[in-house]
Short mmCIF file of C-alpha atoms in Angstrom, two decimals:
data_model
loop_
_atom_site.label_atom_id
_atom_site.label_comp_id
_atom_site.label_asym_id
_atom_site.label_seq_id
_atom_site.Cartn_x
_atom_site.Cartn_y
_atom_site.Cartn_z
CA MET A 1 -17.21 -40.02 0.75
CA ALA A 2 -19.64 -40.17 3.68
CA THR A 3 -23.31 -39.58 2.98
CA ASP A 4 -23.55 -36.99 5.74
CA GLU A 5 -23.07 -33.64 4.01
CA ARG A 6 -22.16 -31.80 7.20
CA VAL A 7 -18.75 -32.60 8.61
CA ASP A 8 -16.18 -31.07 10.91
CA GLU A 9 -14.27 -27.89 10.11
CA GLU A 10 -11.04 -29.65 9.18
CA THR A 11 -12.49 -31.54 6.22
CA PRO A 12 -10.62 -30.27 3.14
CA LEU A 13 -12.39 -28.32 0.44
CA LEU A 14 -11.12 -30.28 -2.53
CA GLN A 15 -11.47 -34.06 -2.74
CA SER A 16 -10.63 -36.39 -5.59
CA ARG A 17 -9.70 -40.06 -6.03
CA THR A 18 -7.01 -39.71 -8.72
CA LYS A 19 -4.19 -37.25 -9.16
CA THR A 20 -4.93 -34.53 -11.69
CA PRO A 21 -2.11 -33.23 -13.93
CA VAL A 22 -1.10 -29.64 -13.26
CA PRO A 23 -2.41 -27.37 -16.07
CA TRP A 24 1.05 -25.93 -16.58
CA GLY A 25 0.10 -23.87 -19.63
CA GLN A 26 -2.03 -21.41 -17.69
CA VAL A 27 -0.08 -21.83 -14.45
CA ASN A 28 3.09 -20.72 -16.27
CA VAL A 29 1.35 -17.59 -17.57
CA VAL A 30 0.24 -16.75 -14.04
CA LEU A 31 3.74 -17.37 -12.69
CA PHE A 32 5.29 -15.13 -15.35
CA VAL A 33 2.93 -12.30 -14.48
CA LEU A 34 3.55 -12.96 -10.78
CA VAL A 35 7.24 -12.06 -11.21
CA THR A 36 6.18 -8.41 -11.55
CA GLU A 37 5.22 -8.33 -7.86
CA PRO A 38 8.64 -8.99 -6.26
CA VAL A 39 10.41 -7.17 -9.10
CA SER A 40 8.37 -4.02 -8.47
CA SER A 41 9.12 -3.99 -4.77
CA ALA A 42 12.59 -5.52 -4.32
CA TYR A 43 14.56 -3.49 -6.87
CA ILE A 44 14.60 -0.46 -4.56
CA PHE A 45 16.15 -2.31 -1.60
CA PRO A 46 19.84 -1.92 -2.61
CA PHE A 47 19.61 1.86 -3.08
CA ILE A 48 16.65 3.08 -1.00
CA ASN A 49 18.83 3.96 2.00
CA GLN A 50 21.29 5.90 -0.17
CA LEU A 51 18.39 7.67 -1.93
CA ILE A 52 16.88 8.76 1.38
CA GLY A 53 20.27 10.04 2.53
CA GLU A 54 20.80 12.02 -0.68
CA LEU A 55 17.40 13.71 -0.41
CA GLY A 56 18.67 15.46 2.73
CA ILE A 57 15.66 14.54 4.85
CA THR A 58 17.71 13.23 7.76
CA GLY A 59 19.87 16.33 8.04
CA GLY A 60 23.00 14.25 7.61
CA ASP A 61 22.24 11.87 10.50
CA ASP A 62 22.58 8.40 8.97
CA ARG A 63 21.07 6.78 12.04
CA LYS A 64 17.67 8.23 11.07
CA ILE A 65 17.63 6.84 7.54
CA GLY A 66 15.83 3.74 8.81
CA TYR A 67 12.78 5.77 9.80
CA TYR A 68 12.21 7.15 6.31
CA ALA A 69 13.28 4.02 4.42
CA GLY A 70 10.83 1.97 6.46
CA LEU A 71 8.03 4.43 5.70
CA ILE A 72 8.69 4.25 1.95
CA GLU A 73 8.79 0.45 2.04
CA SER A 74 5.55 0.33 4.05
CA LEU A 75 3.48 2.71 1.94
CA PHE A 76 2.74 0.17 -0.79
CA PHE A 77 1.26 -2.21 1.75
CA VAL A 78 -0.73 0.53 3.50
CA ALA A 79 -2.38 1.49 0.22
CA GLN A 80 -2.81 -2.16 -0.78
CA ALA A 81 -4.43 -3.03 2.54
CA ALA A 82 -7.07 -0.35 1.93
CA THR A 83 -8.10 -1.75 -1.46
CA VAL A 84 -6.95 -5.34 -2.00
CA LEU A 85 -10.07 -6.96 -0.55
CA GLN A 86 -12.24 -4.89 -2.89
CA TRP A 87 -10.14 -5.91 -5.90
CA SER A 88 -10.18 -9.58 -4.90
CA ARG A 89 -13.89 -9.50 -4.15
CA LEU A 90 -14.47 -7.79 -7.52
CA SER A 91 -12.63 -10.65 -9.23
CA ASP A 92 -15.27 -13.05 -7.86
CA PHE A 93 -17.88 -11.13 -9.86
CA ILE A 94 -16.30 -9.66 -13.01
CA GLY A 95 -13.49 -12.18 -13.46
CA ARG A 96 -9.80 -12.53 -12.60
CA LYS A 97 -8.25 -11.27 -15.84
CA PRO A 98 -9.53 -7.65 -15.93
CA VAL A 99 -8.50 -7.08 -12.30
CA ILE A 100 -4.99 -8.38 -12.98
CA MET A 101 -4.59 -6.14 -16.04
CA ILE A 102 -5.59 -3.05 -14.07
CA GLY A 103 -3.05 -3.99 -11.41
CA LEU A 104 -0.24 -4.39 -13.92
CA LEU A 105 -0.88 -0.92 -15.35
CA GLY A 106 -0.83 0.51 -11.84
CA LEU A 107 2.50 -1.13 -11.08
CA SER A 108 4.04 0.10 -14.31
CA ILE A 109 3.00 3.71 -13.70
CA SER A 110 4.29 3.53 -10.13
CA ASN A 111 7.72 2.24 -11.14
CA PHE A 112 8.29 4.99 -13.70
CA ALA A 113 7.03 7.61 -11.26
CA PHE A 114 9.37 6.40 -8.51
CA GLY A 115 12.38 6.86 -10.78
CA LEU A 116 11.32 10.41 -11.60
CA SER A 117 10.80 11.38 -7.94
CA ARG A 118 13.23 13.81 -6.36
CA THR A 119 11.30 14.73 -3.21
CA PHE A 120 10.05 12.65 -0.34
CA GLY A 121 6.47 13.58 -1.21
CA THR A 122 6.66 12.28 -4.78
CA LEU A 123 8.27 9.05 -3.56
CA VAL A 124 5.28 8.62 -1.26
CA ILE A 125 2.77 9.25 -4.05
CA SER A 126 4.43 6.82 -6.46
CA ARG A 127 4.42 3.98 -3.94
CA CYS A 128 0.79 4.65 -3.06
CA ILE A 129 -0.21 4.41 -6.74
CA ALA A 130 1.08 0.84 -6.82
CA GLY A 131 -0.77 -0.11 -3.66
CA PHE A 132 -4.12 1.43 -4.55
CA LEU A 133 -4.29 0.01 -8.07
CA ASN A 134 -2.73 -3.38 -7.47
CA GLY A 135 -4.54 -6.34 -5.90
CA ASN A 136 -2.91 -8.93 -8.10
CA ILE A 137 -1.22 -11.33 -5.68
CA GLY A 138 -4.47 -12.59 -4.17
CA VAL A 139 -6.19 -12.78 -7.55
CA MET A 140 -3.35 -14.76 -9.13
CA LYS A 141 -3.47 -17.26 -6.27
CA SER A 142 -7.21 -17.47 -6.88
CA ILE A 143 -6.56 -18.43 -10.51
CA ILE A 144 -4.31 -21.27 -9.40
CA GLY A 145 -6.99 -22.31 -6.95
CA ASP A 146 -9.57 -22.21 -9.77
CA ILE A 147 -7.63 -24.51 -12.07
CA THR A 148 -6.15 -27.00 -9.56
CA ASP A 149 -7.50 -29.42 -6.99
CA HIS A 150 -6.11 -30.99 -3.81
CA THR A 151 -4.14 -33.62 -5.75
CA ASN A 152 -1.99 -31.12 -7.67
CA MET A 153 -2.34 -27.92 -5.62
CA ALA A 154 0.87 -28.41 -3.63
CA GLN A 155 2.87 -28.87 -6.82
CA ALA A 156 1.51 -25.62 -8.30
CA PHE A 157 1.74 -23.51 -5.14
CA ALA A 158 5.24 -24.75 -4.36
CA VAL A 159 6.47 -22.84 -7.41
CA ILE A 160 5.12 -19.48 -6.16
CA PRO A 161 7.88 -18.92 -3.56
CA ALA A 162 10.39 -19.88 -6.26
CA ILE A 163 8.91 -17.20 -8.53
CA PHE A 164 9.21 -14.63 -5.77
CA CYS A 165 12.80 -15.76 -5.35
CA ILE A 166 13.43 -15.16 -9.04
CA GLY A 167 12.12 -11.64 -8.60
CA ALA A 168 14.15 -11.29 -5.41
CA THR A 169 17.20 -12.45 -7.37
CA ILE A 170 16.81 -10.29 -10.44
CA ALA A 171 15.47 -7.10 -8.88
CA PRO A 172 18.17 -6.37 -6.24
CA LEU A 173 20.84 -7.41 -8.73
CA TYR A 174 19.89 -4.83 -11.35
CA GLY A 175 18.59 -2.41 -8.72
CA GLY A 176 22.07 -2.15 -7.26
CA ALA A 177 24.00 -2.52 -10.53
CA LEU A 178 21.98 0.07 -12.51
CA ALA A 179 21.77 2.70 -9.79
CA LYS A 180 23.69 5.87 -10.73
CA PRO A 181 24.61 4.67 -14.24
CA GLN A 182 26.29 8.01 -14.98
CA ASP A 183 29.04 7.02 -12.52
CA GLN A 184 29.57 3.57 -13.99
CA TRP A 185 29.07 4.23 -17.71
CA PRO A 186 29.57 7.99 -18.22
CA GLU A 187 29.92 7.60 -21.98
CA LEU A 188 26.37 6.20 -22.21
CA PHE A 189 24.59 8.07 -19.43
CA SER A 190 25.97 11.58 -19.41
CA GLY A 191 23.92 14.74 -19.19
CA ASP A 192 21.67 16.55 -16.73
CA PHE A 193 18.87 13.98 -16.79
CA TRP A 194 20.97 11.20 -15.27
CA ALA A 195 22.53 13.59 -12.79
CA ASN A 196 19.08 14.72 -11.63
CA TYR A 197 17.50 11.26 -11.70
CA PRO A 198 20.33 8.86 -10.76
CA TYR A 199 17.98 5.99 -9.88
CA PHE A 200 15.67 6.19 -12.88
CA LEU A 201 17.30 3.35 -14.86
CA PRO A 202 16.41 0.45 -12.50
CA CYS A 203 12.92 1.95 -12.09
CA ALA A 204 12.48 2.11 -15.88
CA VAL A 205 13.56 -1.51 -16.24
CA SER A 206 10.93 -2.57 -13.69
CA GLY A 207 8.25 -0.41 -15.29
CA SER A 208 9.00 -1.75 -18.77
CA PHE A 209 8.90 -5.37 -17.61
CA THR A 210 5.56 -4.79 -15.90
CA LEU A 211 4.15 -3.20 -19.06
CA PHE A 212 5.35 -6.18 -21.09
CA SER A 213 3.61 -8.50 -18.61
CA PHE A 214 0.40 -6.55 -19.20
CA PHE A 215 0.45 -7.51 -22.88
CA VAL A 216 1.37 -11.12 -22.07
CA CYS A 217 -1.64 -11.28 -19.76
CA MET A 218 -3.91 -9.69 -22.36
CA ILE A 219 -2.93 -12.22 -25.04
CA LEU A 220 -2.30 -15.49 -23.19
CA LEU A 221 -4.18 -15.50 -19.89
CA LYS A 222 -7.56 -17.21 -19.93
CA GLU A 223 -10.38 -16.31 -17.60
CA SER A 224 -10.72 -18.91 -14.82
CA LEU A 225 -13.68 -17.72 -12.72
CA PRO A 226 -16.24 -20.57 -12.94
CA SER A 227 -19.18 -18.24 -13.47
CA LYS A 228 -17.39 -16.67 -16.46
CA THR A 229 -16.09 -19.87 -18.02
CA GLY A 230 -19.47 -21.59 -17.91
CA LYS A 231 -18.10 -24.36 -15.70
CA LYS A 232 -19.85 -25.33 -12.52
CA ASN A 233 -18.04 -25.81 -9.25
CA SER A 234 -15.80 -28.76 -10.01
CA HIS A 235 -16.56 -30.29 -6.60
CA PRO A 236 -20.34 -29.97 -6.13
CA GLU A 237 -20.45 -32.46 -3.29
CA THR A 238 -18.07 -30.54 -1.08
CA PRO A 239 -19.63 -30.62 2.40
CA THR A 240 -20.99 -27.77 4.45
CA ILE A 241 -19.10 -26.56 7.54
CA GLU A 242 -21.21 -26.68 10.66
CA ASN A 243 -20.94 -25.42 14.25
CA GLN A 244 -20.77 -21.90 13.06
CA ASP A 245 -22.98 -18.95 13.74
CA ASP A 246 -23.54 -18.76 10.00
CA ALA A 247 -23.18 -22.16 8.32
CA LEU A 248 -21.40 -22.03 4.98
CA ASN A 249 -23.32 -23.59 2.12
CA VAL A 250 -20.41 -24.53 -0.07
CA ASN A 251 -22.71 -25.67 -2.86
CA ASP A 252 -23.72 -22.08 -3.54
CA THR A 253 -22.66 -20.71 -6.92
CA GLN A 254 -22.14 -17.24 -5.48
CA PRO A 255 -19.38 -15.80 -3.30
CA ILE A 256 -19.95 -16.33 0.43
CA PRO A 257 -20.55 -13.05 2.35
CA ILE A 258 -17.41 -11.60 3.88
CA LYS A 259 -18.94 -11.39 7.37
CA THR A 260 -19.76 -15.09 7.24
CA LEU A 261 -16.21 -16.00 6.28
CA MET A 262 -14.80 -13.85 9.07
CA LYS A 263 -16.89 -15.69 11.66
CA THR A 264 -15.57 -19.09 10.58
CA TYR A 265 -12.65 -20.49 12.59
CA SER A 266 -11.43 -22.80 9.82
CA VAL A 267 -11.21 -19.77 7.50
CA MET A 268 -9.57 -17.34 9.91
CA ILE A 269 -6.86 -19.52 11.48
CA PRO A 270 -4.93 -19.89 8.19
CA ILE A 271 -5.32 -16.15 7.62
CA ALA A 272 -3.99 -15.40 11.12
CA ASN A 273 -0.97 -17.60 10.40
CA TYR A 274 -0.47 -15.95 7.01
CA GLY A 275 -0.59 -12.46 8.48
CA THR A 276 1.82 -13.21 11.33
CA LEU A 277 4.20 -15.01 8.97
CA ALA A 278 4.17 -11.97 6.68
CA LEU A 279 4.87 -9.62 9.60
CA VAL A 280 7.95 -11.52 10.73
CA GLU A 281 9.18 -12.15 7.19
CA ILE A 282 8.89 -8.55 5.99
CA GLY A 283 10.64 -7.40 9.15
CA VAL A 284 13.59 -9.67 8.38
CA LEU A 285 13.65 -8.73 4.68
CA VAL A 286 13.81 -4.97 5.27
CA LEU A 287 16.29 -5.45 8.10
CA LEU A 288 18.73 -7.29 5.83
CA PRO A 289 19.69 -4.39 3.50
CA LEU A 290 19.57 -1.89 6.37
CA PHE A 291 21.88 -4.04 8.49
CA TYR A 292 24.16 -4.74 5.53
CA SER A 293 24.45 -1.05 4.60
CA ALA A 294 24.76 0.38 8.13
CA PRO A 295 28.28 1.61 9.05
CA VAL A 296 30.58 -0.86 10.80
CA GLU A 297 30.93 1.59 13.71
CA ILE A 298 27.28 1.06 14.73
CA GLY A 299 27.30 -2.70 14.20
CA GLY A 300 26.35 -2.90 10.53
CA LEU A 301 28.43 -4.44 7.75
CA GLY A 302 29.00 -1.30 5.64
CA PHE A 303 28.29 -3.02 2.31
CA PRO A 304 27.74 -0.89 -0.86
CA PRO A 305 24.54 -1.37 -2.92
CA SER A 306 26.27 -3.66 -5.44
CA THR A 307 27.37 -6.10 -2.73
CA ILE A 308 23.94 -6.06 -1.12
CA GLY A 309 22.30 -6.73 -4.45
CA LEU A 310 24.71 -9.59 -5.21
CA PHE A 311 24.15 -11.29 -1.86
CA LEU A 312 20.36 -11.00 -2.13
CA ALA A 313 20.62 -12.37 -5.66
CA VAL A 314 22.55 -15.42 -4.46
CA PHE A 315 19.90 -16.00 -1.83
CA GLY A 316 17.20 -15.76 -4.49
CA VAL A 317 18.85 -18.35 -6.73
CA VAL A 318 19.40 -20.86 -3.93
CA ASP A 319 15.98 -20.28 -2.40
CA GLY A 320 14.17 -20.57 -5.72
CA LEU A 321 15.82 -23.86 -6.58
CA VAL A 322 15.07 -25.38 -3.19
CA GLN A 323 11.42 -24.28 -3.21
CA ALA A 324 10.77 -25.51 -6.75
CA LEU A 325 12.57 -28.84 -6.41
CA PHE A 326 11.85 -30.00 -2.88
CA VAL A 327 8.86 -28.34 -1.19
CA ALA A 328 6.11 -30.37 -2.88
CA LYS A 329 8.03 -33.59 -2.20
CA ILE A 330 8.50 -32.68 1.46
CA ILE A 331 4.79 -31.89 1.79
CA ASN A 332 3.95 -35.31 0.35
CA LYS A 333 6.44 -36.94 2.74
CA ILE A 334 5.70 -35.32 6.11
CA GLY A 335 2.48 -33.37 5.52
CA ALA A 336 1.69 -29.69 5.06
CA LYS A 337 1.20 -28.86 8.73
CA ASN A 338 4.39 -30.54 9.88
CA LEU A 339 6.44 -28.70 7.28
CA PHE A 340 4.93 -25.34 8.25
CA CYS A 341 5.50 -25.92 11.97
CA TRP A 342 9.15 -26.85 11.40
CA ALA A 343 9.84 -24.08 8.89
CA VAL A 344 8.75 -21.21 11.14
CA LEU A 345 11.11 -22.41 13.89
CA PHE A 346 14.08 -21.40 11.73
CA TYR A 347 13.23 -17.74 12.31
CA TYR A 348 14.82 -18.00 15.75
CA PRO A 349 18.41 -18.73 14.63
CA LEU A 350 17.94 -16.45 11.59
CA ILE A 351 17.14 -13.48 13.83
CA ALA A 352 19.80 -14.37 16.39
CA LEU A 353 22.53 -14.10 13.75
CA PHE A 354 21.99 -10.33 13.40
CA PRO A 355 23.27 -9.37 16.90
CA ILE A 356 25.92 -12.10 16.69
CA MET A 357 27.32 -10.61 13.47
CA SER A 358 27.06 -7.12 14.95
CA ALA A 359 29.12 -8.17 17.97
CA VAL A 360 31.72 -9.88 15.76
CA VAL A 361 32.15 -6.94 13.38
CA ILE A 362 32.44 -4.43 16.25
CA ALA A 363 35.03 -6.63 17.96
CA HIS A 364 37.15 -6.98 14.83
CA GLY A 365 36.40 -3.59 13.28
CA LYS A 366 35.89 -5.10 9.82
CA VAL A 367 34.07 -7.76 7.83
CA GLY A 368 36.18 -10.90 7.78
CA LEU A 369 35.90 -14.63 7.19
CA MET A 370 33.78 -15.17 10.30
CA ILE A 371 31.15 -12.70 9.07
CA TRP A 372 30.96 -14.33 5.65
CA THR A 373 30.53 -17.74 7.29
CA LEU A 374 27.67 -16.39 9.40
CA LEU A 375 26.10 -14.77 6.32
CA ILE A 376 26.07 -18.14 4.54
CA LEU A 377 24.52 -19.76 7.60
CA GLN A 378 21.88 -17.03 7.67
CA LEU A 379 21.13 -17.67 4.01
CA ILE A 380 20.54 -21.36 4.78
CA PHE A 381 18.09 -20.51 7.56
CA MET A 382 16.26 -18.11 5.23
CA VAL A 383 15.82 -20.85 2.64
CA LEU A 384 14.47 -23.29 5.24
CA MET A 385 11.98 -20.83 6.73
CA ASP A 386 10.79 -19.80 3.26
CA MET A 387 9.27 -23.27 2.79
CA SER A 388 6.41 -22.08 4.99
CA TYR A 389 4.97 -19.90 2.21
CA ALA A 390 3.93 -22.62 -0.22
CA VAL A 391 2.22 -24.39 2.68
CA ILE A 392 0.23 -21.39 3.89
CA PHE A 393 -0.99 -20.77 0.33
CA ILE A 394 -2.41 -24.30 0.35
CA PHE A 395 -4.08 -23.84 3.75
CA THR A 396 -5.64 -20.53 2.66
CA THR A 397 -6.99 -21.97 -0.59
CA ARG A 398 -8.26 -25.19 0.97
CA ALA A 399 -10.10 -23.17 3.63
CA ALA A 400 -12.28 -21.45 1.01
CA PRO A 401 -15.86 -22.81 1.18
CA ASN A 402 -16.23 -22.91 -2.62
CA LYS A 403 -14.39 -21.79 -5.74
CA TYR A 404 -16.72 -18.84 -6.18
CA SER A 405 -15.29 -17.41 -2.96
CA LEU A 406 -11.59 -17.91 -3.70
CA GLY A 407 -11.09 -14.27 -4.63
CA THR A 408 -12.70 -13.08 -1.40
CA MET A 409 -10.76 -15.63 0.64
CA ASN A 410 -7.44 -14.62 -0.89
CA GLY A 411 -8.47 -10.99 -0.54
CA LEU A 412 -8.94 -11.45 3.21
CA GLY A 413 -5.55 -13.11 3.40
CA GLN A 414 -3.88 -10.43 1.31
CA THR A 415 -5.53 -7.63 3.31
CA THR A 416 -4.19 -9.15 6.51
CA THR A 417 -0.69 -9.56 5.10
CA SER A 418 -0.77 -6.08 3.57
CA ILE A 419 -1.59 -4.60 6.98
CA THR A 420 1.19 -6.54 8.66
CA ARG A 421 3.62 -5.71 5.86
CA ALA A 422 2.67 -2.06 6.18
CA ILE A 423 3.47 -2.20 9.88
CA GLY A 424 6.52 -4.42 9.56
CA PRO A 425 9.00 -2.27 7.56
CA ALA A 426 8.32 0.94 9.47
CA MET A 427 8.31 -0.91 12.79
CA THR A 428 11.48 -2.89 12.10
CA THR A 429 13.59 -0.13 10.58
CA SER A 430 12.43 2.39 13.19
CA LEU A 431 13.23 -0.05 15.99
CA PHE A 432 16.64 -0.64 14.41
CA ALA A 433 17.33 3.10 14.24
CA PHE A 434 15.93 3.66 17.76
CA SER A 435 17.96 0.77 19.18
CA LYS A 436 21.17 2.08 17.65
CA GLU A 437 20.54 5.76 18.36
CA TYR A 438 19.77 5.26 22.06
CA ASN A 439 21.70 1.97 22.53
CA ILE A 440 18.59 0.18 23.85
CA LEU A 441 19.57 -3.29 25.11
CA GLY A 442 22.91 -2.86 23.42
CA GLY A 443 21.17 -1.87 20.17
CA ASN A 444 19.35 -5.23 20.03
CA LEU A 445 15.76 -4.28 20.89
CA VAL A 446 14.56 -4.91 17.33
CA TYR A 447 15.80 -8.51 17.39
CA ILE A 448 14.03 -9.25 20.66
CA ILE A 449 10.74 -7.93 19.27
CA LEU A 450 11.10 -10.12 16.16
CA ALA A 451 11.79 -13.16 18.37
CA VAL A 452 8.61 -12.47 20.36
CA LEU A 453 6.58 -12.24 17.14
CA THR A 454 8.11 -15.52 16.01
CA THR A 455 6.86 -17.12 19.22
CA VAL A 456 3.32 -15.95 18.40
CA LEU A 457 3.69 -17.49 14.93
CA VAL A 458 4.88 -20.79 16.39
CA PHE A 459 1.82 -20.88 18.65
CA LEU A 460 -0.56 -20.16 15.76
CA SER A 461 1.09 -22.77 13.54
CA ARG A 462 0.06 -25.47 16.02
CA ARG A 463 -3.56 -24.40 15.59
CA LEU A 464 -3.69 -25.22 11.86
CA PRO A 465 -5.83 -28.24 10.94
CA GLU A 466 -4.46 -31.46 9.52
CA LEU A 467 -5.22 -31.59 5.79
CA ARG A 468 -6.81 -34.93 4.94
CA ASP A 469 -7.46 -36.27 1.47
CA ASP A 470 -10.45 -38.48 2.12
CA GLU A 471 -11.01 -41.19 -0.44
#
């Protein structure tokens, strides 16, 4: 390593001569707890549109369901955006473990409350509980950043998208299958309770799993914050970043001030990419069940919740296997930046398939072999674009000036993504409903907007630094 301690902005945070084994014991605990995040959000996707319709809010106009469904899906991220930076910043001072345990309790309460909600107002409150009390995603990524270095970070972070895929597989599957159990298994779920709360069962399953994860965390998770473990920064010679209004002294054993981080280009460009990626991705994810459930007459596929859940589950299985088995190897082969730049390009054909399928189903009046072929092709594009997530986790972590600031760094990233994910569902579903209701650009306005946002993401991806592992 050069003797000059001040180098350019693109010098990576973590440098080592030999490859360090991944500490899978603690990483696996983190990954298990991480499953609660996608499980607690994705299980509502197969039935949320039906639930909104049954509440009578739309006055019987199915074209307006998208407005309210998007609002419900966005509320978690609105509440999270208001508090996640504080939770992540707090984890830099009091430790990662207590913050995660608070978040798990918040998620559990929210899931049970959602199942017991029978008005639009109580649905809103239950989703806000989860957002306000839960800042876990950023903190869990901080733990992985605490216990890994640049030689094994890609291998650990590559599993995170796979874990989200597991949640995306399990949650829609039981969310759709367990909705209205009194209709499917009347001998087991008869009585007024199940008639009044037809969606409580999938909510209870999610709440119970989250509560179980709380106890797993309490027993097995070890504190990783260096100031709490008694370990010094494992890379004390990490250089300082210069050419900034406020130079970052990465040798400090305290979290870097937030204002200083926000003035640093090498910190903010990964966050800008992360936020834009999240905006496009959440738009596509909420559009999928809405498009699948929309009537064939308006260009949707007219699928019931069980079919939607099954298809999303298949995507989750395939996606999880690909992310876990191949992403780290591809990063080692072509580099993190190259993979990210290629992966985000697949959003273009992924988005284009929506209006293509809409045109096909309207022309034929039903879902046939051509539609199923296009759905499989869309699934492939989704798997390829999802490779971008493991990479952006690496960029965000490597941009942190020291390990004492990982919580704050991930908090900034999570705040940005929470804001975009709060905007994304409401924006996308409302644009979908608006496009269909007023036949704007043939009902395709929403797809054009998503393509424009993808172009912004492609531009930002080219601004990411090359990650170098200096010897």
